[in-house]
PDB file of C-alpha atoms in Angstrom:
ATOM      1  CA  GLY K1285      21.269 -11.441  48.713  1.00 44.00           C
ATOM      2  CA  SER K1286      17.997  -9.742  48.133  1.00 45.00           C
ATOM      3  CA  SER K1287      15.903 -10.520  44.929  1.00 46.00           C
ATOM      4  CA  LYS K1288      14.839  -7.790  42.753  1.00 43.00           C
ATOM      5  CA  LYS K1289      11.046  -7.322  42.733  1.00 45.00           C
ATOM      6  CA  ALA K1290       9.317  -7.972  39.585  1.00 44.00           C
ATOM      7  CA  GLU K1291       8.239  -4.530  37.646  1.00 47.00           C
ATOM      8  CA  PRO K1292       4.642  -4.163  36.425  1.00 44.00           C
ATOM      9  CA  ALA K1293       4.365  -4.933  32.836  1.00 44.00           C
ATOM     10  CA  PRO K1294       3.881  -1.736  30.637  1.00 47.00           C
ATOM     11  CA  GLY K1295       0.578  -0.207  31.181  1.00 50.00           C
ATOM     12  CA  LEU K1296      -0.214  -2.049  34.163  1.00 52.00           C
ATOM     13  CA  ALA K1297       1.364  -0.144  37.210  1.00 49.00           C
ATOM     14  CA  TRP K1298      -2.448   0.579  38.369  1.00 47.00           C
ATOM     15  CA  PHE K1299      -2.630  -2.810  39.619  1.00 45.00           C
ATOM     16  CA  GLY K1300      -1.609  -2.414  43.345  1.00 43.00           C
ATOM     17  CA  SER K1301      -0.981  -5.334  45.694  1.00 38.00           C
ATOM     18  CA  SER K1302      -4.100  -4.323  47.373  1.00 39.00           C
ATOM     19  CA  LYS K1303      -6.685  -4.704  44.741  1.00 41.00           C
ATOM     20  CA  LYS K1304      -8.833  -7.685  44.681  1.00 41.00           C
ATOM     21  CA  VAL K1305     -10.255  -9.481  41.760  1.00 42.00           C
ATOM     22  CA  GLU K1306     -14.224  -9.916  42.079  1.00 46.00           C
ATOM     23  CA  ALA K1307     -15.221 -13.281  42.950  1.00 44.00           C
ATOM     24  CA  PRO K1308     -17.335 -14.955  40.219  1.00 46.00           C
ATOM     25  CA  GLY K1309     -21.086 -15.191  40.863  1.00 50.00           C
ATOM     26  CA  ASP K1310     -24.555 -14.169  39.693  1.00 49.00           C
ATOM     27  CA  ASP K1311     -24.499 -11.775  42.549  1.00 48.00           C
ATOM     28  CA  LEU K1312     -22.513  -9.257  40.434  1.00 54.00           C
ATOM     29  CA  PRO K1313     -24.288  -6.452  38.919  1.00 55.00           C
ATOM     30  CA  GLU K1314     -26.019  -7.391  35.635  1.00 62.00           C
ATOM     31  CA  THR K1315     -25.738  -4.607  32.935  1.00 67.00           C
ATOM     32  CA  PRO K1316     -28.982  -4.503  30.700  1.00 74.00           C
ATOM     33  CA  ARG K1317     -28.618  -5.643  27.374  1.00 82.00           C
ATOM     34  CA  GLY K1318     -29.564  -3.763  24.193  1.00 76.00           C
ATOM     35  CA  PRO K1319     -32.561  -4.129  22.163  1.00 84.00           C
ATOM     36  CA  ARG K1320     -33.099  -6.816  19.749  1.00 90.00           C
ATOM     37  CA  PRO K1321     -32.153  -7.526  17.001  1.00 95.00           C
ATOM     38  CA  TRP K1322     -28.566  -7.843  18.650  1.00 97.00           C
ATOM     39  CA  LYS K1323     -25.282  -7.152  16.741  1.00 98.00           C
ATOM     40  CA  ALA K1324     -22.157  -8.782  16.995  1.00 98.00           C
ATOM     41  CA  ALA K1325     -18.602  -7.526  15.831  1.00 99.00           C
ATOM     42  CA  ALA K1326     -14.764  -8.501  16.244  1.00 99.00           C
ATOM     43  CA  VAL K1327     -11.650  -6.804  16.698  1.00 99.00           C
ATOM     44  CA  GLY K1328      -8.804  -8.529  15.145  1.00 97.00           C
ATOM     45  CA  GLY K1329      -8.561 -10.351  11.491  1.00 95.00           C
ATOM     46  CA  GLY K1330      -5.775 -12.697  12.443  1.00 96.00           C
ATOM     47  CA  SER K1331      -6.310 -16.751  12.089  1.00 97.00           C
ATOM     48  CA  TRP K1332      -8.091 -17.261  15.071  1.00 97.00           C
ATOM     49  CA  GLY K1333      -9.939 -13.833  15.471  1.00 98.00           C
ATOM     50  CA  ASN K1334     -11.136 -14.326  11.979  1.00 98.00           C
ATOM     51  CA  THR K1335     -12.192 -17.970  12.647  1.00 98.00           C
ATOM     52  CA  VAL K1336     -14.292 -17.115  15.512  1.00 99.00           C
ATOM     53  CA  ALA K1337     -15.812 -14.002  13.712  1.00 99.00           C
ATOM     54  CA  MET K1338     -16.667 -16.704  10.913  1.00 99.00           C
ATOM     55  CA  LEU K1339     -18.413 -19.007  13.462  1.00 98.00           C
ATOM     56  CA  ILE K1340     -20.290 -16.153  14.951  1.00 99.00           C
ATOM     57  CA  ALA K1341     -21.347 -14.994  11.495  1.00 98.00           C
ATOM     58  CA  GLN K1342     -22.495 -18.444  10.682  1.00 98.00           C
ATOM     59  CA  ASN K1343     -24.788 -18.621  13.595  1.00 98.00           C
ATOM     60  CA  THR K1344     -26.197 -14.717  13.435  1.00 98.00           C
ATOM     61  CA  ALA K1345     -27.555 -15.861   9.869  1.00 97.00           C
ATOM     62  CA  GLU K1346     -29.608 -18.561  11.880  1.00 97.00           C
ATOM     63  CA  LEU K1347     -30.734 -16.985  15.017  1.00 97.00           C
ATOM     64  CA  LYS K1348     -33.591 -14.789  14.995  1.00 95.00           C
ATOM     65  CA  ASP K1349     -32.515 -12.398  17.692  1.00 96.00           C
ATOM     66  CA  TRP K1350     -29.513 -11.390  16.062  1.00 98.00           C
ATOM     67  CA  ASP K1351     -28.646  -8.994  13.103  1.00 98.00           C
ATOM     68  CA  ASP K1352     -26.949 -11.222  10.176  1.00 97.00           C
ATOM     69  CA  GLU K1353     -24.185  -8.607   9.549  1.00 98.00           C
ATOM     70  CA  VAL K1354     -20.912  -9.296  11.602  1.00 99.00           C
ATOM     71  CA  LYS K1355     -18.344  -6.423  11.367  1.00 99.00           C
ATOM     72  CA  MET K1356     -14.619  -7.448  11.628  1.00 99.00           C
ATOM     73  CA  GLN K1357     -12.135  -4.757  12.389  1.00 98.00           C
ATOM     74  CA  ILE K1358      -8.811  -5.274  11.051  1.00 97.00           C
ATOM     75  CA  PHE K1359      -5.571  -3.684  10.272  1.00 94.00           C
ATOM     76  CA  ASP K1360      -5.735  -3.057   6.454  1.00 93.00           C
ATOM     77  CA  GLU K1361      -2.668  -4.544   5.176  1.00 92.00           C
ATOM     78  CA  ILE K1362      -1.658  -4.331   1.520  1.00 89.00           C
ATOM     79  CA  VAL K1363      -1.322  -7.973   0.144  1.00 89.00           C
ATOM     80  CA  LEU K1364      -0.270  -9.177  -3.237  1.00 81.00           C
ATOM     81  CA  THR K1365      -2.531 -11.063  -4.936  1.00 78.00           C
ATOM     82  CA  GLU K1366      -1.923 -13.636  -7.987  1.00 74.00           C
ATOM     83  CA  ALA K1367      -2.864 -10.718 -10.265  1.00 72.00           C
ATOM     84  CA  ASP K1368      -0.527  -8.284  -8.639  1.00 71.00           C
ATOM     85  CA  MET K1369       2.344 -10.966  -9.108  1.00 69.00           C
ATOM     86  CA  TYR K1370       1.498 -11.586 -12.684  1.00 62.00           C
ATOM     87  CA  GLY K1371       1.610  -8.089 -13.276  1.00 65.00           C
ATOM     88  CA  ILE K1372       4.947  -7.866 -11.708  1.00 65.00           C
ATOM     89  CA  ARG K1373       6.352 -10.716 -13.883  1.00 69.00           C
ATOM     90  CA  GLU K1374       4.964  -9.237 -17.088  1.00 66.00           C
ATOM     91  CA  LEU K1375       6.560  -6.125 -16.476  1.00 64.00           C
ATOM     92  CA  THR K1376      10.076  -7.713 -15.189  1.00 68.00           C
ATOM     93  CA  SER K1377       9.738  -9.839 -18.350  1.00 68.00           C
ATOM     94  CA  GLY K1378       9.409  -6.970 -20.704  1.00 62.00           C
ATOM     95  CA  SER K1379      12.399  -4.896 -19.051  1.00 61.00           C
ATOM     96  CA  SER K1380      15.684  -5.192 -21.022  1.00 60.00           C
ATOM     97  CA  ASN K1381      18.011  -4.242 -17.815  1.00 61.00           C
ATOM     98  CA  GLY K1382      15.985  -5.681 -15.028  1.00 59.00           C
ATOM     99  CA  THR K1383      14.552  -2.390 -14.077  1.00 61.00           C
ATOM    100  CA  ILE K1384      10.665  -1.812 -14.108  1.00 57.00           C
ATOM    101  CA  THR K1385       8.324   1.285 -13.714  1.00 60.00           C
ATOM    102  CA  LEU K1386       5.657   0.481 -11.247  1.00 55.00           C
ATOM    103  CA  PRO K1387       2.112   1.625 -12.278  1.00 58.00           C
ATOM    104  CA  GLU K1388       0.592   4.716 -10.652  1.00 60.00           C
ATOM    105  CA  GLY K1389      -0.410   3.310  -7.036  1.00 59.00           C
ATOM    106  CA  GLY K1390       1.892   0.671  -7.225  1.00 62.00           C
ATOM    107  CA  PHE K1391       0.864  -3.201  -6.887  1.00 68.00           C
ATOM    108  CA  GLY K1392      -0.887  -4.760  -3.873  1.00 81.00           C
ATOM    109  CA  THR K1393      -4.682  -4.787  -2.808  1.00 89.00           C
ATOM    110  CA  LYS K1394      -6.240  -3.796   0.478  1.00 92.00           C
ATOM    111  CA  LEU K1395      -6.986  -7.034   2.692  1.00 95.00           C
ATOM    112  CA  SER K1396     -10.234  -5.371   3.390  1.00 97.00           C
ATOM    113  CA  GLU K1397     -11.257  -5.223  -0.194  1.00 95.00           C
ATOM    114  CA  ILE K1398     -10.083  -8.966  -0.787  1.00 95.00           C
ATOM    115  CA  ILE K1399     -12.409 -10.120   2.058  1.00 98.00           C
ATOM    116  CA  ASN K1400     -15.316  -8.153   1.203  1.00 98.00           C
ATOM    117  CA  THR K1401     -15.172  -8.980  -2.503  1.00 96.00           C
ATOM    118  CA  ASP K1402     -13.773 -12.513  -2.543  1.00 96.00           C
ATOM    119  CA  HIS K1403     -14.868 -13.535   0.914  1.00 98.00           C
ATOM    120  CA  GLU K1404     -11.278 -14.958   1.906  1.00 97.00           C
ATOM    121  CA  ASN K1405      -8.917 -13.847   4.065  1.00 97.00           C
ATOM    122  CA  VAL K1406      -5.899 -14.870   1.879  1.00 95.00           C
ATOM    123  CA  LYS K1407      -3.505 -13.730   4.342  1.00 94.00           C
ATOM    124  CA  TYR K1408      -4.528 -15.706   7.335  1.00 96.00           C
ATOM    125  CA  LEU K1409      -6.926 -18.035   6.460  1.00 97.00           C
ATOM    126  CA  PRO K1410      -6.321 -18.790   2.736  1.00 95.00           C
ATOM    127  CA  GLY K1411      -8.654 -21.366   1.392  1.00 96.00           C
ATOM    128  CA  VAL K1412     -11.472 -20.695   3.649  1.00 98.00           C
ATOM    129  CA  LYS K1413     -14.614 -19.285   2.356  1.00 98.00           C
ATOM    130  CA  LEU K1414     -16.141 -16.676   4.497  1.00 98.00           C
ATOM    131  CA  PRO K1415     -19.877 -15.690   4.951  1.00 98.00           C
ATOM    132  CA  GLU K1416     -20.844 -12.806   2.971  1.00 98.00           C
ATOM    133  CA  HIS K1417     -22.143 -10.898   5.765  1.00 98.00           C
ATOM    134  CA  LEU K1418     -18.859 -10.982   7.563  1.00 99.00           C
ATOM    135  CA  LYS K1419     -17.387  -7.554   6.648  1.00 98.00           C
ATOM    136  CA  ALA K1420     -13.988  -6.563   7.090  1.00 98.00           C
ATOM    137  CA  GLU K1421     -13.831  -2.982   8.605  1.00 98.00           C
ATOM    138  CA  PRO K1422     -10.704  -0.796   9.107  1.00 98.00           C
ATOM    139  CA  ASP K1423     -12.274   1.876  10.892  1.00 98.00           C
ATOM    140  CA  MET K1424     -12.680   1.032  14.646  1.00 98.00           C
ATOM    141  CA  GLU K1425     -15.905   3.295  15.078  1.00 98.00           C
ATOM    142  CA  ALA K1426     -17.887   1.863  12.176  1.00 98.00           C
ATOM    143  CA  ALA K1427     -16.999  -1.716  13.226  1.00 98.00           C
ATOM    144  CA  ILE K1428     -17.925  -1.817  17.021  1.00 99.00           C
ATOM    145  CA  SER K1429     -20.042   1.350  17.831  1.00 98.00           C
ATOM    146  CA  ASP K1430     -23.482  -0.296  17.486  1.00 96.00           C
ATOM    147  CA  ALA K1431     -22.316  -3.968  18.742  1.00 97.00           C
ATOM    148  CA  ASP K1432     -23.881  -5.738  21.738  1.00 97.00           C
ATOM    149  CA  VAL K1433     -21.072  -8.354  21.571  1.00 98.00           C
ATOM    150  CA  VAL K1434     -17.412  -7.558  20.818  1.00 98.00           C
ATOM    151  CA  VAL K1435     -14.806 -10.572  20.252  1.00 99.00           C
ATOM    152  CA  ILE K1436     -11.441  -9.305  21.190  1.00 98.00           C
ATOM    153  CA  GLY K1437      -9.126 -11.445  19.088  1.00 97.00           C
ATOM    154  CA  VAL K1438      -5.839  -9.688  19.195  1.00 96.00           C
ATOM    155  CA  PRO K1439      -2.720 -11.223  20.891  1.00 92.00           C
ATOM    156  CA  ASP K1440      -2.044 -10.531  24.365  1.00 90.00           C
ATOM    157  CA  GLN K1441       0.850  -8.214  23.921  1.00 91.00           C
ATOM    158  CA  PHE K1442      -1.655  -5.924  21.875  1.00 95.00           C
ATOM    159  CA  ILE K1443      -4.610  -5.932  24.418  1.00 95.00           C
ATOM    160  CA  VAL K1444      -3.797  -2.458  26.217  1.00 94.00           C
ATOM    161  CA  PRO K1445      -3.440  -0.357  22.849  1.00 96.00           C
ATOM    162  CA  THR K1446      -6.277  -2.184  21.267  1.00 97.00           C
ATOM    163  CA  CYS K1447      -8.586  -1.318  24.185  1.00 97.00           C
ATOM    164  CA  ALA K1448      -7.643   2.318  24.179  1.00 97.00           C
ATOM    165  CA  LYS K1449      -8.742   2.514  20.460  1.00 98.00           C
ATOM    166  CA  MET K1450     -11.829   0.533  21.408  1.00 98.00           C
ATOM    167  CA  LYS K1451     -12.902   2.500  24.427  1.00 98.00           C
ATOM    168  CA  PRO K1452     -14.629   5.932  22.956  1.00 98.00           C
ATOM    169  CA  PHE K1453     -16.908   3.779  20.726  1.00 98.00           C
ATOM    170  CA  LEU K1454     -18.056   1.026  22.751  1.00 98.00           C
ATOM    171  CA  LYS K1455     -21.636   0.493  23.986  1.00 96.00           C
ATOM    172  CA  PRO K1456     -21.616   0.880  27.778  1.00 94.00           C
ATOM    173  CA  SER K1457     -23.867  -2.343  27.758  1.00 93.00           C
ATOM    174  CA  ALA K1458     -21.585  -4.397  25.522  1.00 96.00           C
ATOM    175  CA  ARG K1459     -20.213  -7.767  26.384  1.00 96.00           C
ATOM    176  CA  LEU K1460     -16.867  -8.510  25.486  1.00 98.00           C
ATOM    177  CA  ILE K1461     -15.451 -12.003  24.764  1.00 98.00           C
ATOM    178  CA  LEU K1462     -11.466 -12.255  25.224  1.00 98.00           C
ATOM    179  CA  LEU K1463      -9.597 -14.784  22.927  1.00 97.00           C
ATOM    180  CA  ALA K1464      -6.034 -13.876  24.012  1.00 94.00           C
ATOM    181  CA  LYS K1465      -4.171 -16.482  26.095  1.00 89.00           C
ATOM    182  CA  GLY K1466      -1.865 -15.153  28.642  1.00 83.00           C
ATOM    183  CA  ILE K1467      -1.161 -14.068  32.292  1.00 83.00           C
ATOM    184  CA  GLU K1468       0.093 -10.911  33.525  1.00 80.00           C
ATOM    185  CA  PHE K1469       2.403 -11.107  36.557  1.00 77.00           C
ATOM    186  CA  VAL K1470       1.990  -7.555  38.600  1.00 73.00           C
ATOM    187  CA  ASN K1471       3.044  -6.979  42.186  1.00 78.00           C
ATOM    188  CA  ASP K1472       3.462 -10.686  43.033  1.00 79.00           C
ATOM    189  CA  LYS K1473      -0.104 -11.515  41.739  1.00 79.00           C
ATOM    190  CA  LEU K1474      -1.225 -13.460  38.872  1.00 78.00           C
ATOM    191  CA  LEU K1475      -3.463 -11.179  36.614  1.00 83.00           C
ATOM    192  CA  PRO K1476      -5.971 -12.630  34.265  1.00 89.00           C
ATOM    193  CA  VAL K1477      -6.157 -10.587  31.055  1.00 93.00           C
ATOM    194  CA  THR K1478      -9.893 -10.338  31.622  1.00 94.00           C
ATOM    195  CA  GLU K1479      -9.126  -7.935  34.503  1.00 92.00           C
ATOM    196  CA  VAL K1480      -6.621  -5.869  32.298  1.00 92.00           C
ATOM    197  CA  VAL K1481      -9.533  -5.581  29.535  1.00 95.00           C
ATOM    198  CA  ALA K1482     -11.998  -4.397  32.409  1.00 94.00           C
ATOM    199  CA  HIS K1483      -9.695  -1.709  33.726  1.00 91.00           C
ATOM    200  CA  GLU K1484      -8.482  -0.219  30.652  1.00 94.00           C
ATOM    201  CA  LEU K1485     -12.192   0.110  29.347  1.00 96.00           C
ATOM    202  CA  GLY K1486     -13.535   0.975  32.661  1.00 95.00           C
ATOM    203  CA  PHE K1487     -16.157  -1.725  32.327  1.00 95.00           C
ATOM    204  CA  PRO K1488     -17.307  -3.835  35.201  1.00 93.00           C
ATOM    205  CA  SER K1489     -15.642  -7.288  35.281  1.00 91.00           C
ATOM    206  CA  ALA K1490     -18.933  -8.939  34.947  1.00 92.00           C
ATOM    207  CA  GLN K1491     -19.144  -7.939  31.160  1.00 95.00           C
ATOM    208  CA  ILE K1492     -15.862  -9.608  30.435  1.00 96.00           C
ATOM    209  CA  CYS K1493     -16.076 -13.038  29.154  1.00 97.00           C
ATOM    210  CA  CYS K1494     -13.390 -15.433  27.600  1.00 97.00           C
ATOM    211  CA  LEU K1495     -13.228 -18.256  25.048  1.00 97.00           C
ATOM    212  CA  MET K1496     -10.353 -20.692  25.795  1.00 95.00           C
ATOM    213  CA  GLY K1497      -9.286 -24.042  24.265  1.00 92.00           C
ATOM    214  CA  ALA K1498      -6.583 -25.836  22.770  1.00 89.00           C
ATOM    215  CA  ASN K1499      -7.319 -25.075  18.864  1.00 93.00           C
ATOM    216  CA  ILE K1500      -5.743 -24.874  15.664  1.00 94.00           C
ATOM    217  CA  ALA K1501      -7.564 -21.890  13.804  1.00 97.00           C
ATOM    218  CA  LYS K1502      -7.592 -23.434  10.453  1.00 96.00           C
ATOM    219  CA  GLU K1503      -8.645 -26.759  11.289  1.00 97.00           C
ATOM    220  CA  VAL K1504     -11.706 -25.271  13.374  1.00 98.00           C
ATOM    221  CA  ALA K1505     -12.264 -22.950  10.257  1.00 98.00           C
ATOM    222  CA  PHE K1506     -12.474 -25.972   7.948  1.00 97.00           C
ATOM    223  CA  GLY K1507     -14.940 -27.549  10.239  1.00 97.00           C
ATOM    224  CA  GLN K1508     -12.839 -30.234  11.944  1.00 97.00           C
ATOM    225  CA  PHE K1509     -14.251 -31.308  15.391  1.00 97.00           C
ATOM    226  CA  SER K1510     -12.966 -29.012  18.157  1.00 96.00           C
ATOM    227  CA  GLU K1511     -14.175 -27.917  21.519  1.00 96.00           C
ATOM    228  CA  SER K1512     -13.606 -24.767  23.673  1.00 96.00           C
ATOM    229  CA  THR K1513     -14.867 -23.364  27.018  1.00 96.00           C
ATOM    230  CA  LEU K1514     -16.799 -19.986  27.327  1.00 97.00           C
ATOM    231  CA  GLY K1515     -16.154 -18.475  30.743  1.00 96.00           C
ATOM    232  CA  CYS K1516     -18.614 -15.610  32.058  1.00 96.00           C
ATOM    233  CA  ARG K1517     -19.467 -14.487  35.460  1.00 93.00           C
ATOM    234  CA  ASN K1518     -23.206 -14.321  35.005  1.00 92.00           C
ATOM    235  CA  SER K1519     -25.413 -17.305  33.989  1.00 92.00           C
ATOM    236  CA  ASP K1520     -27.516 -15.273  31.851  1.00 93.00           C
ATOM    237  CA  ASP K1521     -24.752 -14.201  29.567  1.00 95.00           C
ATOM    238  CA  LEU K1522     -23.286 -17.771  29.163  1.00 95.00           C
ATOM    239  CA  ARG K1523     -27.062 -19.042  28.266  1.00 95.00           C
ATOM    240  CA  TRP K1524     -27.166 -15.871  25.993  1.00 96.00           C
ATOM    241  CA  LEU K1525     -23.554 -15.924  24.120  1.00 97.00           C
ATOM    242  CA  GLU K1526     -23.203 -19.802  23.760  1.00 97.00           C
ATOM    243  CA  PRO K1527     -25.553 -20.178  20.785  1.00 97.00           C
ATOM    244  CA  ILE K1528     -23.239 -17.618  18.888  1.00 98.00           C
ATOM    245  CA  VAL K1529     -20.075 -19.216  19.235  1.00 98.00           C
ATOM    246  CA  SER K1530     -21.146 -22.877  19.117  1.00 98.00           C
ATOM    247  CA  ARG K1531     -21.278 -24.963  16.161  1.00 98.00           C
ATOM    248  CA  PRO K1532     -22.100 -28.621  15.308  1.00 97.00           C
ATOM    249  CA  PHE K1533     -18.392 -29.123  14.753  1.00 97.00           C
ATOM    250  CA  PHE K1534     -17.223 -26.691  17.519  1.00 98.00           C
ATOM    251  CA  ARG K1535     -18.808 -27.664  20.801  1.00 97.00           C
ATOM    252  CA  ILE K1536     -18.861 -24.996  23.783  1.00 97.00           C
ATOM    253  CA  GLY K1537     -18.442 -26.077  27.461  1.00 96.00           C
ATOM    254  CA  THR K1538     -19.670 -23.212  29.672  1.00 96.00           C
ATOM    255  CA  VAL K1539     -18.510 -22.329  33.172  1.00 95.00           C
ATOM    256  CA  ARG K1540     -19.274 -19.256  35.488  1.00 94.00           C
ATOM    257  CA  ASN K1541     -15.905 -18.231  36.021  1.00 90.00           C
ATOM    258  CA  VAL K1542     -13.162 -16.331  33.850  1.00 93.00           C
ATOM    259  CA  GLU K1543      -9.851 -17.015  36.065  1.00 90.00           C
ATOM    260  CA  GLY K1544     -10.087 -20.961  35.353  1.00 89.00           C
ATOM    261  CA  PRO K1545     -10.414 -21.002  31.802  1.00 92.00           C
ATOM    262  CA  GLN K1546      -7.611 -18.263  31.351  1.00 92.00           C
ATOM    263  CA  MET K1547      -5.126 -20.105  33.387  1.00 89.00           C
ATOM    264  CA  CYS K1548      -5.766 -23.324  31.572  1.00 89.00           C
ATOM    265  CA  GLY K1549      -5.609 -21.602  28.427  1.00 89.00           C
ATOM    266  CA  ALA K1550      -2.063 -20.277  29.136  1.00 87.00           C
ATOM    267  CA  LEU K1551      -0.518 -22.761  31.190  1.00 88.00           C
ATOM    268  CA  LYS K1552      -1.384 -25.722  28.809  1.00 88.00           C
ATOM    269  CA  ASN K1553       1.187 -24.273  26.661  1.00 86.00           C
ATOM    270  CA  VAL K1554       3.900 -25.192  29.043  1.00 89.00           C
ATOM    271  CA  VAL K1555       2.822 -28.636  29.384  1.00 90.00           C
ATOM    272  CA  ALA K1556       2.599 -28.748  25.547  1.00 90.00           C
ATOM    273  CA  ILE K1557       6.276 -27.617  25.251  1.00 92.00           C
ATOM    274  CA  GLY K1558       7.454 -30.311  27.490  1.00 92.00           C
ATOM    275  CA  LYS K1559       5.548 -32.926  25.963  1.00 91.00           C
ATOM    276  CA  GLY K1560       7.440 -31.985  22.582  1.00 92.00           C
ATOM    277  CA  ILE K1561      10.480 -32.000  24.482  1.00 94.00           C
ATOM    278  CA  ILE K1562       9.784 -35.662  25.463  1.00 93.00           C
ATOM    279  CA  ASP K1563       8.596 -36.654  22.026  1.00 91.00           C
ATOM    280  CA  GLY K1564      11.855 -35.232  20.633  1.00 93.00           C
ATOM    281  CA  MET K1565      13.934 -37.316  23.239  1.00 94.00           C
ATOM    282  CA  GLY K1566      12.102 -40.451  22.130  1.00 94.00           C
ATOM    283  CA  MET K1567      10.776 -41.319  25.749  1.00 94.00           C
ATOM    284  CA  SER K1568       8.075 -43.553  26.306  1.00 93.00           C
ATOM    285  CA  SER K1569       4.156 -43.044  26.539  1.00 92.00           C
ATOM    286  CA  ASN K1570       4.654 -43.875  30.227  1.00 95.00           C
ATOM    287  CA  THR K1571       6.757 -40.561  30.607  1.00 94.00           C
ATOM    288  CA  ILE K1572       4.322 -38.574  28.574  1.00 91.00           C
ATOM    289  CA  ALA K1573       1.472 -39.699  30.580  1.00 93.00           C
ATOM    290  CA  ALA K1574       3.364 -38.710  33.723  1.00 94.00           C
ATOM    291  CA  LEU K1575       4.163 -35.303  32.440  1.00 93.00           C
ATOM    292  CA  MET K1576       0.448 -34.742  31.823  1.00 90.00           C
ATOM    293  CA  ARG K1577      -0.677 -35.913  34.977  1.00 93.00           C
ATOM    294  CA  ILE K1578       1.888 -33.844  37.000  1.00 93.00           C
ATOM    295  CA  GLY K1579       1.236 -30.914  34.646  1.00 91.00           C
ATOM    296  CA  MET K1580      -2.405 -30.952  35.010  1.00 88.00           C
ATOM    297  CA  LYS K1581      -1.870 -31.061  38.711  1.00 91.00           C
ATOM    298  CA  GLU K1582       0.039 -28.108  38.850  1.00 89.00           C
ATOM    299  CA  MET K1583      -2.207 -26.199  36.598  1.00 86.00           C
ATOM    300  CA  GLN K1584      -4.940 -27.018  39.368  1.00 84.00           C
ATOM    301  CA  GLY K1585      -2.784 -25.543  41.880  1.00 84.00           C
ATOM    302  CA  PHE K1586      -2.481 -22.192  40.263  1.00 78.00           C
ATOM    303  CA  ILE K1587      -6.451 -22.267  39.648  1.00 74.00           C
ATOM    304  CA  LEU K1588      -7.318 -23.103  43.184  1.00 73.00           C
TER     305      LEU K1588
END
């Protein structure tokens, strides 16, 4: 029987079978950077997005060519703090029938207020002290309109709507560093998420970079030794951006390519799931080693 052809993912019908992804290399057009001091910003205040924004803020404070302040655009959730919970308990304990009357405005504090006042993301990075010059900003325009580098830290499924919100406010010369791990399968082709970002924003592919690795956000945030790979199409951008994401405990490898790091970043999770299954079955270290070798070989096949 005939097999049904895979439908394009929502928002990706533009990617036709004849489209070609630009080959990496320094022959791609170089978009001039803005004047110094350069500004960095981030979009997405989840655990990994906030962690990378924190690393960048630590670096901008030390690098003379960069503005200290880093703005992080977040969805401004209402969070119940310890003070809020104490107030609720007090009201409840004073009620004779179990019902309470909420104070005007209710309970809860905006996450942006907590981050900017207490310098802690209590929702996604509890216990991690954030730099005072890392500012949470709910408004997209205020967060990114003057940024020379923007880190996109939202999950893969939110990339398209997030790009739509960013597009009116980005500098044409801005470089973007993508953190999302994922691969789109459109019209029988594997599509790296950097290409989705480039299309949605109308940016040259050369301006979209990626930061990929096997990291647990909170471990990086607490300064445990980790490493990741920064992929850019232009060597100059690699030399420019590596210092703002690298820390003594967070080492950065660089590669003049974005497809390879993204494929590895996504496909490693398949191997990791297999490793967990083998562990659960109580199989030997030899079996785990075989899985890792075969898995890496198959990953190489996707990339090459």
